[in-house]
Amino acid sequence: MRRIDREITDSREILSIVNECKVIRLSMLDEQGLPYIIPLNFGYRFADGVFTFYCHSAREGRKLELLRRDPRVSFEMDCRGELQSADHACGYGYYYASVIGSGTAELIEGAEKLDALSALMRHMAGREDKFTEQQARAVEVFAVRADKLSAKAKVPHSAQ
């Protein structure tokens, strides 16, 4: 990380950022080896220092085809965006908090799929919902198991 002064290593602060973010941008490789990126809502689990992000989708489509062909992914999420104004153009900047990383996507079934759907509702809507097997069969759910993750933020001076 080039800007080590903006790096966040405290797991509580990283959790705070992840909890504020409502969109994860997932990048995978397409058929020509070019990046293909999509924004998705997500839920997550943080256990033993490792993040697992859960996303759902229709049961067919390009995203699933690409993930089945090559499950390696990169991801990004950001929040706390605010323009930093100045008296001159070169003084402008942008405040933010972000998390980036890479991992492996895996289609999940059974109890983990039901738990993942509940994690999505908890994160996105702030409520606890239980899902039935019938409801779960209507969608695909995949887990992104992060093997690399970093976070950083640029905050207003008064907030530092």
mmCIF file of C-alpha atoms in Angstrom:
data_model
loop_
_atom_site.group_PDB
_atom_site.id
_atom_site.type_symbol
_atom_site.label_atom_id
_atom_site.label_comp_id
_atom_site.label_asym_id
_atom_site.label_seq_id
_atom_site.Cartn_x
_atom_site.Cartn_y
_atom_site.Cartn_z
ATOM 1 C CA MET A 1 0.000 0.000 0.000
ATOM 2 C CA ARG A 2 1.527 3.258 -1.129
ATOM 3 C CA ARG A 3 -0.253 5.521 1.385
ATOM 4 C CA ILE A 4 0.608 3.663 4.571
ATOM 5 C CA ASP A 5 -0.689 6.663 6.554
ATOM 6 C CA ARG A 6 -4.213 5.790 5.357
ATOM 7 C CA GLU A 7 -3.994 2.053 5.991
ATOM 8 C CA ILE A 8 -6.453 0.558 8.469
ATOM 9 C CA THR A 9 -5.407 -2.620 10.233
ATOM 10 C CA ASP A 10 -7.720 -2.645 13.254
ATOM 11 C CA SER A 11 -10.319 -5.367 12.614
ATOM 12 C CA ARG A 12 -13.040 -3.400 14.446
ATOM 13 C CA GLU A 13 -12.579 -0.430 12.087
ATOM 14 C CA ILE A 14 -12.519 -2.727 9.046
ATOM 15 C CA LEU A 15 -15.760 -4.306 10.281
ATOM 16 C CA SER A 16 -17.229 -0.821 10.667
ATOM 17 C CA ILE A 17 -16.388 0.012 7.055
ATOM 18 C CA VAL A 18 -17.768 -3.289 5.725
ATOM 19 C CA ASN A 19 -20.950 -2.777 7.732
ATOM 20 C CA GLU A 20 -21.457 0.717 6.263
ATOM 21 C CA CYS A 21 -20.896 -0.423 2.681
ATOM 22 C CA LYS A 22 -23.958 -1.807 0.922
ATOM 23 C CA VAL A 23 -22.424 -2.625 -2.472
ATOM 24 C CA ILE A 24 -19.496 -4.891 -3.236
ATOM 25 C CA ARG A 25 -17.974 -4.624 -6.689
ATOM 26 C CA LEU A 26 -16.903 -8.053 -7.806
ATOM 27 C CA SER A 27 -14.368 -8.490 -10.582
ATOM 28 C CA MET A 28 -13.744 -11.687 -12.503
ATOM 29 C CA LEU A 29 -12.170 -12.581 -15.826
ATOM 30 C CA ASP A 30 -14.355 -12.918 -18.924
ATOM 31 C CA GLU A 31 -13.934 -15.347 -21.812
ATOM 32 C CA GLN A 32 -11.142 -13.229 -23.370
ATOM 33 C CA GLY A 33 -9.301 -12.814 -20.058
ATOM 34 C CA LEU A 34 -10.564 -9.233 -19.655
ATOM 35 C CA PRO A 35 -11.881 -7.876 -16.356
ATOM 36 C CA TYR A 36 -15.651 -8.050 -15.880
ATOM 37 C CA ILE A 37 -16.944 -6.104 -12.882
ATOM 38 C CA ILE A 38 -20.416 -5.999 -11.369
ATOM 39 C CA PRO A 39 -21.938 -4.248 -8.349
ATOM 40 C CA LEU A 40 -23.815 -6.513 -5.932
ATOM 41 C CA ASN A 41 -25.552 -6.224 -2.595
ATOM 42 C CA PHE A 42 -24.004 -8.512 -0.021
ATOM 43 C CA GLY A 43 -24.014 -9.988 3.427
ATOM 44 C CA TYR A 44 -20.967 -11.169 5.295
ATOM 45 C CA ARG A 45 -19.528 -13.284 8.062
ATOM 46 C CA PHE A 46 -16.325 -12.476 9.948
ATOM 47 C CA ALA A 47 -14.894 -15.437 11.840
ATOM 48 C CA ASP A 48 -11.380 -16.258 12.985
ATOM 49 C CA GLY A 49 -10.061 -13.104 11.311
ATOM 50 C CA VAL A 50 -11.411 -14.058 7.868
ATOM 51 C CA PHE A 51 -14.194 -12.403 5.861
ATOM 52 C CA THR A 52 -16.687 -14.354 3.792
ATOM 53 C CA PHE A 53 -18.973 -12.231 1.616
ATOM 54 C CA TYR A 54 -22.307 -13.627 0.415
ATOM 55 C CA CYS A 55 -24.059 -12.587 -2.795
ATOM 56 C CA HIS A 56 -27.158 -13.906 -4.526
ATOM 57 C CA SER A 57 -28.238 -13.902 -8.137
ATOM 58 C CA ALA A 58 -30.546 -15.427 -10.675
ATOM 59 C CA ARG A 59 -29.884 -19.105 -11.268
ATOM 60 C CA GLU A 60 -28.277 -18.440 -14.648
ATOM 61 C CA GLY A 61 -26.354 -15.711 -16.411
ATOM 62 C CA ARG A 62 -22.938 -14.466 -17.397
ATOM 63 C CA LYS A 63 -21.701 -13.882 -13.843
ATOM 64 C CA LEU A 64 -22.340 -17.498 -12.861
ATOM 65 C CA GLU A 65 -20.836 -18.824 -16.083
ATOM 66 C CA LEU A 66 -17.645 -16.866 -15.424
ATOM 67 C CA LEU A 67 -17.468 -17.903 -11.763
ATOM 68 C CA ARG A 68 -17.910 -21.560 -12.677
ATOM 69 C CA ARG A 69 -15.127 -21.289 -15.256
ATOM 70 C CA ASP A 70 -12.707 -19.444 -12.960
ATOM 71 C CA PRO A 71 -13.683 -18.819 -9.321
ATOM 72 C CA ARG A 72 -10.865 -16.345 -8.614
ATOM 73 C CA VAL A 73 -12.236 -12.870 -7.916
ATOM 74 C CA SER A 74 -11.237 -9.425 -6.721
ATOM 75 C CA PHE A 75 -13.565 -7.118 -4.856
ATOM 76 C CA GLU A 76 -13.930 -3.506 -3.745
ATOM 77 C CA MET A 77 -16.341 -1.601 -1.540
ATOM 78 C CA ASP A 78 -16.306 1.998 -0.379
ATOM 79 C CA CYS A 79 -18.294 4.413 1.765
ATOM 80 C CA ARG A 80 -18.014 7.704 3.655
ATOM 81 C CA GLY A 81 -17.540 9.590 0.400
ATOM 82 C CA GLU A 82 -17.380 13.349 0.629
ATOM 83 C CA LEU A 83 -15.751 16.006 -1.517
ATOM 84 C CA GLN A 84 -12.862 17.859 0.114
ATOM 85 C CA SER A 85 -13.027 21.418 -1.209
ATOM 86 C CA ALA A 86 -10.230 23.958 -1.341
ATOM 87 C CA ASP A 87 -9.431 27.477 -2.543
ATOM 88 C CA HIS A 88 -7.676 26.132 -5.663
ATOM 89 C CA ALA A 89 -8.205 23.139 -7.960
ATOM 90 C CA CYS A 90 -5.121 21.187 -6.866
ATOM 91 C CA GLY A 91 -6.242 21.349 -3.238
ATOM 92 C CA TYR A 92 -9.421 19.356 -3.852
ATOM 93 C CA GLY A 93 -9.616 15.740 -2.778
ATOM 94 C CA TYR A 94 -12.076 13.125 -1.629
ATOM 95 C CA TYR A 95 -12.712 11.603 1.787
ATOM 96 C CA TYR A 96 -13.540 7.881 1.781
ATOM 97 C CA ALA A 97 -13.151 4.528 3.462
ATOM 98 C CA SER A 98 -12.586 1.429 1.348
ATOM 99 C CA VAL A 99 -11.869 -2.266 1.466
ATOM 100 C CA ILE A 100 -10.296 -4.206 -1.390
ATOM 101 C CA GLY A 101 -9.200 -7.786 -1.681
ATOM 102 C CA SER A 102 -9.228 -11.049 -3.552
ATOM 103 C CA GLY A 103 -10.488 -14.525 -2.955
ATOM 104 C CA THR A 104 -12.383 -17.447 -4.363
ATOM 105 C CA ALA A 105 -16.092 -17.592 -5.154
ATOM 106 C CA GLU A 106 -17.960 -20.787 -4.453
ATOM 107 C CA LEU A 107 -21.610 -21.672 -5.069
ATOM 108 C CA ILE A 108 -23.125 -22.823 -1.798
ATOM 109 C CA GLU A 109 -26.094 -25.002 -0.848
ATOM 110 C CA GLY A 110 -27.822 -26.387 2.204
ATOM 111 C CA ALA A 111 -27.522 -24.790 5.623
ATOM 112 C CA GLU A 112 -24.771 -22.394 4.515
ATOM 113 C CA LYS A 113 -27.008 -21.087 1.719
ATOM 114 C CA LEU A 114 -29.843 -20.441 4.170
ATOM 115 C CA ASP A 115 -27.450 -18.730 6.608
ATOM 116 C CA ALA A 116 -26.024 -16.639 3.745
ATOM 117 C CA LEU A 117 -29.467 -15.405 2.721
ATOM 118 C CA SER A 118 -30.137 -14.447 6.345
ATOM 119 C CA ALA A 119 -26.768 -12.630 6.460
ATOM 120 C CA LEU A 120 -27.769 -10.687 3.332
ATOM 121 C CA MET A 121 -31.034 -9.547 4.937
ATOM 122 C CA ARG A 122 -29.302 -8.684 8.207
ATOM 123 C CA HIS A 123 -26.677 -6.564 6.459
ATOM 124 C CA MET A 124 -28.890 -4.897 3.860
ATOM 125 C CA ALA A 125 -32.163 -4.458 5.756
ATOM 126 C CA GLY A 126 -31.096 -4.710 9.390
ATOM 127 C CA ARG A 127 -33.552 -7.479 10.139
ATOM 128 C CA GLU A 128 -33.418 -11.164 10.913
ATOM 129 C CA ASP A 129 -35.223 -13.318 8.365
ATOM 130 C CA LYS A 130 -35.166 -17.096 8.097
ATOM 131 C CA PHE A 131 -35.455 -18.637 4.661
ATOM 132 C CA THR A 132 -37.039 -21.898 3.598
ATOM 133 C CA GLU A 133 -35.469 -24.448 1.279
ATOM 134 C CA GLN A 134 -38.122 -23.551 -1.295
ATOM 135 C CA GLN A 135 -37.155 -19.859 -1.188
ATOM 136 C CA ALA A 136 -33.468 -20.759 -1.418
ATOM 137 C CA ARG A 137 -34.044 -22.891 -4.529
ATOM 138 C CA ALA A 138 -35.250 -19.784 -6.398
ATOM 139 C CA VAL A 139 -31.769 -18.167 -6.368
ATOM 140 C CA GLU A 140 -28.097 -19.003 -6.552
ATOM 141 C CA VAL A 141 -25.942 -17.920 -3.644
ATOM 142 C CA PHE A 142 -22.193 -17.758 -3.684
ATOM 143 C CA ALA A 143 -19.614 -17.147 -1.018
ATOM 144 C CA VAL A 144 -16.517 -15.067 -1.691
ATOM 145 C CA ARG A 145 -13.906 -16.343 0.730
ATOM 146 C CA ALA A 146 -11.379 -13.543 1.073
ATOM 147 C CA ASP A 147 -7.751 -14.629 1.159
ATOM 148 C CA LYS A 148 -6.376 -11.061 0.861
ATOM 149 C CA LEU A 149 -7.980 -7.934 2.224
ATOM 150 C CA SER A 150 -6.820 -4.407 2.929
ATOM 151 C CA ALA A 151 -8.569 -1.259 4.054
ATOM 152 C CA LYS A 152 -7.770 2.418 3.996
ATOM 153 C CA ALA A 153 -9.440 5.742 4.575
ATOM 154 C CA LYS A 154 -8.948 9.423 4.052
ATOM 155 C CA VAL A 155 -10.782 11.314 6.759
ATOM 156 C CA PRO A 156 -11.257 15.024 7.452
ATOM 157 C CA HIS A 157 -8.535 16.415 9.706
ATOM 158 C CA SER A 158 -11.039 17.138 12.486
ATOM 159 C CA ALA A 159 -12.013 13.433 12.507
ATOM 160 C CA GLN A 160 -8.478 12.092 12.808
#
